[in-house]
Structure formats: structure tokens, C-alpha cells
PDB file of C-alpha atoms in Angstrom:
ATOM      1  CA  MET X   1      34.125  12.313  -8.105  1.00 44.00           C
ATOM      2  CA  ILE X   2      32.585  15.582  -9.209  1.00 41.00           C
ATOM      3  CA  CYS X   3      30.684  14.183 -12.168  1.00 46.00           C
ATOM      4  CA  LYS X   4      28.691  11.789  -9.987  1.00 45.00           C
ATOM      5  CA  SER X   5      27.645  14.415  -7.443  1.00 43.00           C
ATOM      6  CA  PHE X   6      26.996  16.980 -10.143  1.00 40.00           C
ATOM      7  CA  PHE X   7      24.730  14.686 -12.107  1.00 39.00           C
ATOM      8  CA  ILE X   8      22.830  13.461  -9.061  1.00 39.00           C
ATOM      9  CA  ILE X   9      21.990  16.929  -7.805  1.00 41.00           C
ATOM     10  CA  ILE X  10      21.109  18.196 -11.264  1.00 42.00           C
ATOM     11  CA  ALA X  11      18.745  15.243 -11.474  1.00 41.00           C
ATOM     12  CA  VAL X  12      17.158  16.453  -8.259  1.00 45.00           C
ATOM     13  CA  LEU X  13      16.755  19.997  -9.464  1.00 44.00           C
ATOM     14  CA  TYR X  14      15.368  19.208 -12.899  1.00 41.00           C
ATOM     15  CA  CYS X  15      13.058  16.204 -12.585  1.00 42.00           C
ATOM     16  CA  SER X  16      11.271  14.531 -15.454  1.00 39.00           C
ATOM     17  CA  SER X  17       8.245  16.343 -16.840  1.00 39.00           C
ATOM     18  CA  ALA X  18       6.745  13.171 -18.368  1.00 42.00           C
ATOM     19  CA  ALA X  19       3.116  12.492 -17.592  1.00 46.00           C
ATOM     20  CA  GLY X  20       2.685  10.549 -14.386  1.00 57.00           C
ATOM     21  CA  LEU X  21       0.660  10.031 -11.242  1.00 67.00           C
ATOM     22  CA  ASN X  22       0.677  11.801  -7.923  1.00 68.00           C
ATOM     23  CA  ILE X  23       2.022   9.242  -5.480  1.00 65.00           C
ATOM     24  CA  GLU X  24       0.230  11.003  -2.632  1.00 58.00           C
ATOM     25  CA  GLN X  25      -3.123  10.089  -4.119  1.00 50.00           C
ATOM     26  CA  LYS X  26      -2.629   6.586  -2.746  1.00 51.00           C
ATOM     27  CA  ASP X  27      -4.158   5.502   0.559  1.00 46.00           C
ATOM     28  CA  GLN X  28      -1.684   6.446   3.272  1.00 50.00           C
ATOM     29  CA  THR X  29      -3.752   5.293   6.262  1.00 59.00           C
ATOM     30  CA  MET X  30      -1.724   2.129   6.841  1.00 78.00           C
ATOM     31  CA  LYS X  31       1.493   2.765   8.729  1.00 88.00           C
ATOM     32  CA  LYS X  32       4.441   0.728   7.535  1.00 95.00           C
ATOM     33  CA  ASN X  33       8.179   0.175   7.541  1.00 98.00           C
ATOM     34  CA  ILE X  34       9.937   1.633   4.505  1.00 98.00           C
ATOM     35  CA  LEU X  35      13.526   0.841   3.512  1.00 98.00           C
ATOM     36  CA  TYR X  36      15.625   3.103   1.305  1.00 99.00           C
ATOM     37  CA  LEU X  37      18.676   1.538  -0.325  1.00 99.00           C
ATOM     38  CA  PHE X  38      21.219   4.053  -1.607  1.00 98.00           C
ATOM     39  CA  ALA X  39      24.507   3.573  -3.404  1.00 97.00           C
ATOM     40  CA  HIS X  40      26.207   6.711  -2.047  1.00 95.00           C
ATOM     41  CA  GLN X  41      25.909   9.307   0.696  1.00 94.00           C
ATOM     42  CA  ASP X  42      23.991  12.106  -1.081  1.00 92.00           C
ATOM     43  CA  ASP X  43      21.841   9.908  -3.342  1.00 92.00           C
ATOM     44  CA  GLU X  44      19.070  10.582  -0.856  1.00 93.00           C
ATOM     45  CA  ILE X  45      18.788  14.154  -2.158  1.00 89.00           C
ATOM     46  CA  SER X  46      16.929  12.823  -5.188  1.00 89.00           C
ATOM     47  CA  ILE X  47      14.127  11.359  -3.072  1.00 94.00           C
ATOM     48  CA  ILE X  48      14.371  13.320   0.157  1.00 94.00           C
ATOM     49  CA  VAL X  49      10.899  14.865   0.057  1.00 95.00           C
ATOM     50  CA  ARG X  50       9.337  11.424  -0.262  1.00 97.00           C
ATOM     51  CA  MET X  51      11.402  10.303   2.730  1.00 98.00           C
ATOM     52  CA  SER X  52      10.214  13.304   4.726  1.00 97.00           C
ATOM     53  CA  THR X  53       6.621  12.609   3.725  1.00 96.00           C
ATOM     54  CA  ASN X  54       6.970   8.995   4.855  1.00 97.00           C
ATOM     55  CA  VAL X  55       8.150  10.170   8.277  1.00 98.00           C
ATOM     56  CA  LYS X  56       5.383  12.738   8.661  1.00 96.00           C
ATOM     57  CA  GLU X  57       2.813  10.084   7.844  1.00 96.00           C
ATOM     58  CA  GLY X  58       4.045   8.122  10.859  1.00 97.00           C
ATOM     59  CA  ASN X  59       5.889   5.404   8.963  1.00 98.00           C
ATOM     60  CA  ASP X  60       9.160   3.962  10.245  1.00 98.00           C
ATOM     61  CA  VAL X  61      11.840   4.859   7.712  1.00 98.00           C
ATOM     62  CA  PHE X  62      15.130   3.002   7.416  1.00 98.00           C
ATOM     63  CA  ALA X  63      18.075   3.796   5.146  1.00 98.00           C
ATOM     64  CA  VAL X  64      21.056   1.771   3.946  1.00 98.00           C
ATOM     65  CA  TRP X  65      24.092   3.134   2.093  1.00 98.00           C
ATOM     66  CA  ILE X  66      26.014   0.470   0.208  1.00 98.00           C
ATOM     67  CA  THR X  67      29.352   2.150  -0.507  1.00 98.00           C
ATOM     68  CA  ASP X  68      31.782   4.196   1.549  1.00 98.00           C
ATOM     69  CA  GLY X  69      31.618   7.103  -0.937  1.00 95.00           C
ATOM     70  CA  ALA X  70      35.413   7.307  -0.901  1.00 95.00           C
ATOM     71  CA  VAL X  71      35.819   8.174  -4.575  1.00 91.00           C
ATOM     72  CA  SER X  72      34.382  11.663  -4.058  1.00 88.00           C
ATOM     73  CA  GLY X  73      35.156  12.353  -0.408  1.00 91.00           C
ATOM     74  CA  THR X  74      36.322  11.109   2.977  1.00 96.00           C
ATOM     75  CA  PRO X  75      34.043   8.258   4.113  1.00 97.00           C
ATOM     76  CA  ASP X  76      33.626   9.510   7.692  1.00 97.00           C
ATOM     77  CA  VAL X  77      32.755  12.994   6.485  1.00 97.00           C
ATOM     78  CA  ARG X  78      30.272  11.754   3.929  1.00 97.00           C
ATOM     79  CA  GLU X  79      28.608   9.482   6.454  1.00 98.00           C
ATOM     80  CA  LYS X  80      28.201  12.372   8.885  1.00 97.00           C
ATOM     81  CA  GLU X  81      26.598  14.492   6.177  1.00 98.00           C
ATOM     82  CA  SER X  82      23.974  11.835   5.488  1.00 97.00           C
ATOM     83  CA  ARG X  83      23.412  11.272   9.201  1.00 98.00           C
ATOM     84  CA  ASP X  84      22.835  14.993   9.725  1.00 98.00           C
ATOM     85  CA  VAL X  85      20.287  15.093   6.909  1.00 98.00           C
ATOM     86  CA  MET X  86      18.485  12.032   8.257  1.00 98.00           C
ATOM     87  CA  GLU X  87      18.380  13.634  11.704  1.00 98.00           C
ATOM     88  CA  MET X  88      16.795  16.711  10.146  1.00 98.00           C
ATOM     89  CA  LEU X  89      14.089  14.459   8.673  1.00 98.00           C
ATOM     90  CA  GLY X  90      13.461  12.846  12.039  1.00 98.00           C
ATOM     91  CA  ILE X  91      14.794   9.401  11.140  1.00 98.00           C
ATOM     92  CA  PRO X  92      16.358   7.713  14.217  1.00 98.00           C
ATOM     93  CA  LYS X  93      20.069   6.986  14.030  1.00 97.00           C
ATOM     94  CA  GLU X  94      19.424   3.332  14.849  1.00 98.00           C
ATOM     95  CA  ASN X  95      17.531   3.105  11.542  1.00 98.00           C
ATOM     96  CA  LEU X  96      20.627   4.000   9.520  1.00 98.00           C
ATOM     97  CA  TYR X  97      23.084   1.464   8.101  1.00 98.00           C
ATOM     98  CA  PHE X  98      26.387   2.228   6.384  1.00 98.00           C
ATOM     99  CA  LEU X  99      27.781  -0.943   4.821  1.00 98.00           C
ATOM    100  CA  GLY X 100      31.079   0.554   3.643  1.00 98.00           C
ATOM    101  CA  TYR X 101      31.664  -1.389   0.433  1.00 98.00           C
ATOM    102  CA  PRO X 102      34.166   0.197  -1.979  1.00 98.00           C
ATOM    103  CA  ASP X 103      32.820   3.071  -4.032  1.00 96.00           C
ATOM    104  CA  MET X 104      32.525   2.213  -7.759  1.00 96.00           C
ATOM    105  CA  ASP X 105      33.402  -1.416  -6.977  1.00 97.00           C
ATOM    106  CA  SER X 106      30.282  -2.543  -5.139  1.00 98.00           C
ATOM    107  CA  TYR X 107      29.391  -4.767  -8.083  1.00 98.00           C
ATOM    108  CA  ARG X 108      32.316  -6.971  -7.087  1.00 98.00           C
ATOM    109  CA  HIS X 109      30.588  -7.720  -3.772  1.00 98.00           C
ATOM    110  CA  LEU X 110      27.000  -8.469  -4.766  1.00 98.00           C
ATOM    111  CA  PRO X 111      26.613 -11.688  -2.696  1.00 98.00           C
ATOM    112  CA  GLU X 112      27.935 -10.037   0.473  1.00 98.00           C
ATOM    113  CA  ILE X 113      25.792  -6.919  -0.002  1.00 98.00           C
ATOM    114  CA  PHE X 114      22.749  -9.066  -0.658  1.00 98.00           C
ATOM    115  CA  SER X 115      23.358 -10.975   2.570  1.00 98.00           C
ATOM    116  CA  ASP X 116      23.727  -7.743   4.572  1.00 98.00           C
ATOM    117  CA  VAL X 117      20.632  -6.062   3.150  1.00 98.00           C
ATOM    118  CA  LYS X 118      18.537  -9.224   3.326  1.00 98.00           C
ATOM    119  CA  LYS X 119      19.346  -9.551   7.022  1.00 98.00           C
ATOM    120  CA  ILE X 120      18.227  -5.964   7.641  1.00 98.00           C
ATOM    121  CA  ALA X 121      15.056  -6.455   5.618  1.00 98.00           C
ATOM    122  CA  GLU X 122      14.182  -9.659   7.460  1.00 97.00           C
ATOM    123  CA  GLU X 123      14.432  -7.774  10.732  1.00 97.00           C
ATOM    124  CA  ILE X 124      12.269  -4.807   9.748  1.00 97.00           C
ATOM    125  CA  HIS X 125       9.812  -6.411   7.268  1.00 96.00           C
ATOM    126  CA  PRO X 126       9.546  -3.419   4.915  1.00 98.00           C
ATOM    127  CA  ALA X 127       6.358  -2.845   2.950  1.00 97.00           C
ATOM    128  CA  GLU X 128       8.445  -0.915   0.421  1.00 98.00           C
ATOM    129  CA  ILE X 129      12.078  -0.851  -0.683  1.00 98.00           C
ATOM    130  CA  ILE X 130      13.155   2.219  -2.657  1.00 98.00           C
ATOM    131  CA  SER X 131      16.466   2.158  -4.530  1.00 98.00           C
ATOM    132  CA  ASN X 132      18.429   3.903  -7.241  1.00 98.00           C
ATOM    133  CA  ALA X 133      17.199   3.055 -10.737  1.00 98.00           C
ATOM    134  CA  TYR X 134      18.818   0.528 -13.050  1.00 98.00           C
ATOM    135  CA  GLU X 135      19.890   2.961 -15.749  1.00 97.00           C
ATOM    136  CA  GLY X 136      23.587   2.509 -16.480  1.00 97.00           C
ATOM    137  CA  GLY X 137      24.583   5.961 -15.283  1.00 93.00           C
ATOM    138  CA  ASN X 138      26.599   4.768 -12.293  1.00 94.00           C
ATOM    139  CA  ILE X 139      27.484   1.142 -11.664  1.00 97.00           C
ATOM    140  CA  ASP X 140      26.886   1.496  -7.902  1.00 97.00           C
ATOM    141  CA  HIS X 141      23.370   2.775  -8.614  1.00 97.00           C
ATOM    142  CA  ASP X 142      22.739  -0.322 -10.687  1.00 98.00           C
ATOM    143  CA  ALA X 143      24.041  -2.476  -7.836  1.00 98.00           C
ATOM    144  CA  SER X 144      21.574  -0.793  -5.476  1.00 98.00           C
ATOM    145  CA  ASN X 145      18.688  -1.616  -7.796  1.00 98.00           C
ATOM    146  CA  PHE X 146      19.843  -5.183  -8.360  1.00 98.00           C
ATOM    147  CA  ILE X 147      20.250  -5.886  -4.647  1.00 98.00           C
ATOM    148  CA  ALA X 148      16.840  -4.411  -3.840  1.00 98.00           C
ATOM    149  CA  SER X 149      15.198  -6.570  -6.486  1.00 98.00           C
ATOM    150  CA  GLN X 150      16.855  -9.734  -5.179  1.00 98.00           C
ATOM    151  CA  VAL X 151      16.007  -8.960  -1.558  1.00 98.00           C
ATOM    152  CA  VAL X 152      12.355  -8.400  -2.479  1.00 97.00           C
ATOM    153  CA  LYS X 153      12.315 -11.804  -4.183  1.00 96.00           C
ATOM    154  CA  ALA X 154      13.964 -13.449  -1.186  1.00 96.00           C
ATOM    155  CA  LEU X 155      11.441 -11.970   1.247  1.00 96.00           C
ATOM    156  CA  LYS X 156       8.620 -13.732  -0.598  1.00 83.00           C
ATOM    157  CA  ASN X 157       5.967 -11.309   0.598  1.00 86.00           C
ATOM    158  CA  LYS X 158       4.209  -8.278  -0.830  1.00 91.00           C
ATOM    159  CA  THR X 159       7.117  -5.855  -0.500  1.00 97.00           C
ATOM    160  CA  ILE X 160       7.024  -3.340  -3.359  1.00 97.00           C
ATOM    161  CA  HIS X 161      10.254  -2.239  -5.012  1.00 98.00           C
ATOM    162  CA  TYR X 162      10.309   1.377  -6.189  1.00 98.00           C
ATOM    163  CA  GLU X 163      13.156   3.132  -7.995  1.00 98.00           C
ATOM    164  CA  PHE X 164      14.125   6.762  -8.549  1.00 96.00           C
ATOM    165  CA  PRO X 165      16.202   8.160 -11.448  1.00 92.00           C
ATOM    166  CA  SER X 166      19.534   9.951 -11.317  1.00 87.00           C
ATOM    167  CA  TYR X 167      21.193  10.137 -14.746  1.00 85.00           C
ATOM    168  CA  ASN X 168      21.655   8.052 -17.875  1.00 91.00           C
ATOM    169  CA  LEU X 169      22.587   8.076 -21.534  1.00 93.00           C
ATOM    170  CA  TYR X 170      19.704   7.568 -23.957  1.00 94.00           C
ATOM    171  CA  LYS X 171      20.141   7.585 -27.737  1.00 92.00           C
ATOM    172  CA  GLY X 172      23.455   9.309 -27.266  1.00 88.00           C
ATOM    173  CA  LEU X 173      22.022  12.065 -25.094  1.00 88.00           C
ATOM    174  CA  PHE X 174      22.874  12.615 -21.464  1.00 83.00           C
ATOM    175  CA  ARG X 175      19.671  12.876 -19.424  1.00 80.00           C
ATOM    176  CA  VAL X 176      19.108  13.750 -15.797  1.00 78.00           C
ATOM    177  CA  GLY X 177      16.151  13.062 -13.565  1.00 80.00           C
ATOM    178  CA  LYS X 178      14.380  11.113 -16.309  1.00 85.00           C
ATOM    179  CA  PHE X 179      13.656   7.411 -16.344  1.00 93.00           C
ATOM    180  CA  LEU X 180      14.724   5.332 -19.281  1.00 96.00           C
ATOM    181  CA  PRO X 181      11.545   4.596 -21.247  1.00 94.00           C
ATOM    182  CA  ARG X 182       9.912   1.333 -20.232  1.00 94.00           C
ATOM    183  CA  LYS X 183       6.638   0.236 -21.737  1.00 91.00           C
ATOM    184  CA  GLY X 184       3.906  -0.093 -19.139  1.00 91.00           C
ATOM    185  CA  SER X 185       5.825   1.735 -16.387  1.00 94.00           C
ATOM    186  CA  LYS X 186       4.108   4.810 -14.963  1.00 94.00           C
ATOM    187  CA  THR X 187       5.994   7.573 -13.223  1.00 93.00           C
ATOM    188  CA  LEU X 188       4.714   8.587  -9.798  1.00 93.00           C
ATOM    189  CA  TYR X 189       5.414  11.979  -8.259  1.00 92.00           C
ATOM    190  CA  THR X 190       5.747  13.382  -4.776  1.00 92.00           C
ATOM    191  CA  LEU X 191       4.520  16.935  -5.236  1.00 91.00           C
ATOM    192  CA  LEU X 192       6.585  19.859  -3.993  1.00 89.00           C
ATOM    193  CA  ASP X 193       4.996  22.809  -2.235  1.00 87.00           C
ATOM    194  CA  ASP X 194       6.982  25.774  -0.905  1.00 86.00           C
ATOM    195  CA  GLU X 195       7.766  24.014   2.382  1.00 90.00           C
ATOM    196  CA  ARG X 196       9.044  20.914   0.617  1.00 91.00           C
ATOM    197  CA  ILE X 197      11.135  22.930  -1.800  1.00 87.00           C
ATOM    198  CA  GLU X 198      12.688  24.691   1.183  1.00 89.00           C
ATOM    199  CA  LEU X 199      13.469  21.314   2.731  1.00 92.00           C
ATOM    200  CA  LYS X 200      15.177  20.101  -0.438  1.00 87.00           C
ATOM    201  CA  LEU X 201      17.224  23.263  -0.777  1.00 85.00           C
ATOM    202  CA  LYS X 202      18.220  23.114   2.890  1.00 91.00           C
ATOM    203  CA  ALA X 203      19.386  19.533   2.431  1.00 91.00           C
ATOM    204  CA  LEU X 204      21.534  20.605  -0.514  1.00 85.00           C
ATOM    205  CA  GLU X 205      23.414  22.868   1.888  1.00 88.00           C
ATOM    206  CA  MET X 206      24.205  19.982   4.236  1.00 94.00           C
ATOM    207  CA  TYR X 207      26.852  18.269   2.115  1.00 90.00           C
ATOM    208  CA  PRO X 208      29.923  20.503   2.596  1.00 91.00           C
ATOM    209  CA  SER X 209      32.190  17.826   1.115  1.00 92.00           C
ATOM    210  CA  GLN X 210      30.465  18.675  -2.175  1.00 73.00           C
ATOM    211  CA  ALA X 211      30.578  22.446  -1.612  1.00 74.00           C
ATOM    212  CA  ASP X 212      32.440  23.299  -4.826  1.00 68.00           C
ATOM    213  CA  VAL X 213      29.804  21.556  -6.917  1.00 53.00           C
ATOM    214  CA  LEU X 214      26.875  22.824  -4.879  1.00 53.00           C
ATOM    215  CA  ASN X 215      27.975  26.454  -5.099  1.00 56.00           C
ATOM    216  CA  VAL X 216      27.762  26.190  -8.871  1.00 43.00           C
ATOM    217  CA  LEU X 217      24.465  24.351  -8.841  1.00 44.00           C
ATOM    218  CA  LYS X 218      22.756  26.907  -6.591  1.00 51.00           C
ATOM    219  CA  THR X 219      22.642  29.306  -9.520  1.00 46.00           C
ATOM    220  CA  HIS X 220      20.523  26.771 -11.428  1.00 41.00           C
ATOM    221  CA  VAL X 221      17.886  26.163  -8.762  1.00 46.00           C
ATOM    222  CA  ASN X 222      14.414  27.126  -9.954  1.00 56.00           C
ATOM    223  CA  PRO X 223      11.812  26.655  -7.196  1.00 63.00           C
ATOM    224  CA  ALA X 224       8.978  27.098  -9.690  1.00 70.00           C
ATOM    225  CA  VAL X 225      10.258  24.178 -11.758  1.00 64.00           C
ATOM    226  CA  LEU X 226      10.673  22.026  -8.661  1.00 64.00           C
ATOM    227  CA  LYS X 227       7.158  22.851  -7.527  1.00 75.00           C
ATOM    228  CA  ARG X 228       5.638  22.040 -10.898  1.00 80.00           C
ATOM    229  CA  LEU X 229       7.356  18.706 -11.477  1.00 79.00           C
ATOM    230  CA  GLY X 230       7.902  17.051  -8.108  1.00 87.00           C
ATOM    231  CA  GLU X 231      10.078  14.057  -7.277  1.00 89.00           C
ATOM    232  CA  PRO X 232       9.709  11.080  -9.650  1.00 91.00           C
ATOM    233  CA  CYS X 233       9.723   7.403  -8.788  1.00 96.00           C
ATOM    234  CA  ARG X 234       8.063   4.276 -10.156  1.00 97.00           C
ATOM    235  CA  ILE X 235       7.508   0.619  -9.413  1.00 98.00           C
ATOM    236  CA  THR X 236      10.663  -1.115 -10.606  1.00 98.00           C
ATOM    237  CA  PRO X 237      10.199  -2.955 -13.901  1.00 97.00           C
ATOM    238  CA  ALA X 238      11.159  -6.631 -14.233  1.00 96.00           C
ATOM    239  CA  TYR X 239      14.712  -6.039 -15.448  1.00 97.00           C
ATOM    240  CA  ASP X 240      17.013  -8.611 -16.979  1.00 97.00           C
ATOM    241  CA  TYR X 241      20.187  -7.538 -15.230  1.00 98.00           C
ATOM    242  CA  THR X 242      22.354  -9.508 -17.629  1.00 97.00           C
ATOM    243  CA  GLN X 243      21.273  -7.081 -20.373  1.00 97.00           C
ATOM    244  CA  ARG X 244      22.159  -3.437 -20.765  1.00 97.00           C
ATOM    245  CA  PRO X 245      19.478  -1.156 -19.308  1.00 97.00           C
ATOM    246  CA  VAL X 246      19.611   0.798 -22.565  1.00 96.00           C
ATOM    247  CA  GLU X 247      21.149   0.168 -25.961  1.00 94.00           C
ATOM    248  CA  GLY X 248      24.510   1.733 -26.683  1.00 94.00           C
ATOM    249  CA  THR X 249      27.203   3.092 -24.405  1.00 95.00           C
ATOM    250  CA  LEU X 250      26.363   3.372 -20.711  1.00 96.00           C
ATOM    251  CA  GLY X 251      27.190   6.374 -18.566  1.00 93.00           C
ATOM    252  CA  TYR X 252      29.592   4.512 -16.319  1.00 95.00           C
ATOM    253  CA  GLU X 253      31.510   3.264 -19.349  1.00 96.00           C
ATOM    254  CA  VAL X 254      32.559   6.819 -20.219  1.00 93.00           C
ATOM    255  CA  THR X 255      32.734   8.389 -16.749  1.00 83.00           C
ATOM    256  CA  PRO X 256      35.906  10.486 -16.353  1.00 76.00           C
ATOM    257  CA  ARG X 257      38.514   9.204 -13.889  1.00 73.00           C
ATOM    258  CA  ILE X 258      36.769   5.924 -13.088  1.00 84.00           C
ATOM    259  CA  SER X 259      34.983   3.987 -15.800  1.00 88.00           C
ATOM    260  CA  ARG X 260      33.648   0.440 -15.707  1.00 95.00           C
ATOM    261  CA  LYS X 261      32.667  -2.003 -18.423  1.00 96.00           C
ATOM    262  CA  PHE X 262      29.234  -3.558 -18.748  1.00 98.00           C
ATOM    263  CA  GLU X 263      30.894  -6.914 -19.329  1.00 97.00           C
ATOM    264  CA  ASP X 264      32.354  -6.692 -15.812  1.00 96.00           C
ATOM    265  CA  TRP X 265      28.877  -6.006 -14.436  1.00 98.00           C
ATOM    266  CA  GLN X 266      27.430  -8.860 -16.485  1.00 98.00           C
ATOM    267  CA  GLU X 267      30.038 -11.264 -15.108  1.00 98.00           C
ATOM    268  CA  ALA X 268      29.370 -10.110 -11.538  1.00 98.00           C
ATOM    269  CA  VAL X 269      25.624 -10.693 -11.932  1.00 98.00           C
ATOM    270  CA  GLY X 270      26.257 -14.134 -13.397  1.00 97.00           C
ATOM    271  CA  ASN X 271      28.533 -15.006 -10.492  1.00 97.00           C
ATOM    272  CA  PHE X 272      25.875 -13.817  -8.047  1.00 98.00           C
ATOM    273  CA  PHE X 273      23.234 -16.126  -9.486  1.00 96.00           C
ATOM    274  CA  SER X 274      25.640 -19.067  -9.498  1.00 95.00           C
ATOM    275  CA  LEU X 275      26.511 -18.511  -5.839  1.00 93.00           C
ATOM    276  CA  VAL X 276      23.235 -17.368  -4.333  1.00 88.00           C
ATOM    277  CA  HIS X 277      20.662 -19.340  -6.320  1.00 70.00           C
TER     278      HIS X 277
END
């Protein structure tokens, strides 16, 4: 699924330049458990410096991948790639969870995914859950965001849900690494120095199943741009998941090879609420 990997990594390389806050200005003295919830093996590239920073601060970092990634590669290979990157960051293998739900069809399994992730969260008591954004670019990304939001509600504590952008369509334009506008939502940034840029670029080399795409993207890497902008994330807005994240056609409705309809997503969300709540 070249378009998915291409868009995700472009989003990493050219982050939003909108005004925001430096996430590292917050008090980092309290050590905590942090849970990352990804749709696919390689989504972590978009937020990998923040993950590394979490580890270096002494926090316990956990990561969950919802799908098997089979649409764009062999599941076992893709899992190994993510495991190798997590090992490089210093995240223990026992903190990694690969749920194996079908790529591009995770929305059909929302109750089961919720149960799996909720069980993990109840065991580790995360202070933060960080997921893909709800932006209509990829239906699995939206499932990641939805599940994270529901798990946070189920935990009934002070867990904060953050999201990071990948790609979306906005007013007919394809955008990468930029959040859909949301009134009152501030973008936070993990700043990138030379060492962190090197880490990100090294990670990009560790997904050989995406080599054809990566070899093209390498020519577009601009360390100066990465250093100036940083990695964006924000506290997840209070979405109504029965409504489109943005007006008009969504990215996953026009994705080559495998497209999905918002009405299918809407039905899946409705079924979730009827079964789980």
C-alpha cells in the first residue's frame, strides 16, 4: 500500500509550521507510564522523537499496533521492523503488543480492539495515551483515535489522550503533517536538534519492506526544516465520531486500491456504542 507509507513518511518529514507550543516546556519531573496506540507498523515514525524523549526521561513506554499491516507488506516482516526500531529506542520487548487485526478493516472490529487495548491500559495505568489523529486520511488511523478515546473514558482517571497527524484532505487539498483545524486546539511540538534528526533519519532506514518508497523520499529530507518545525501533537479534541472529521470527501474514500466509505465507518461506530455502552 504505497500511498499509505508514502503519505505517512512525508508527514514526518514536513511537519506543520502552524504556531504552537513546545511540549518539552512542561514539567517532566514526574515519571509515568505512556501508551502509544498505532494503526500500522511504521506509524511510529511520525512521533518517534517524542517516544525517544519519553524513554530518556525515565518513563515506561508501551506501544500497541492494531493491524497486521498486511496490505502493504508481510505481517511478520513489518512487525520485526517495528520491534527493531523500538529496541533502538530502548523500549523493552515485553512492552510491545501486536494485535493483528486486518489492515484497512480494523473498523469492523472496534469492540474487540477496545477490549484488548482496555485490558492493556488497565494493567499499566498510563498517564498518557498517544494515537493517530482522527482526520479521515486512513480509516485505520481513525480507528486508533476512536479506540484511544474510548479507553480513556473507560479508565475514568486523569489519563490524557494526545494525537499526532499523518495526512488528510482539507478543502479539496491533500495535506501532510498538518492537523485539521479545530477551534481551541493548540499544537504542541517536540523540538528536533541534530541528534534527534539523526535518530529520525536512522529510523527511516529501518523499514526495508518500504525500501522503494523510502529511497525516493530520502531525496526530499531537509534536516533544517525538521529542526525548525519539530514533531507536532495535541490534546485530542472532543470528536463526534459519527460525523466526518472534515467536510467533503475523506482521504480513505479515494485511496487507490483500497477505499472505504464513511457510511461504513459510521455504522461501525454506531454498532460499537450499541454493544459496548
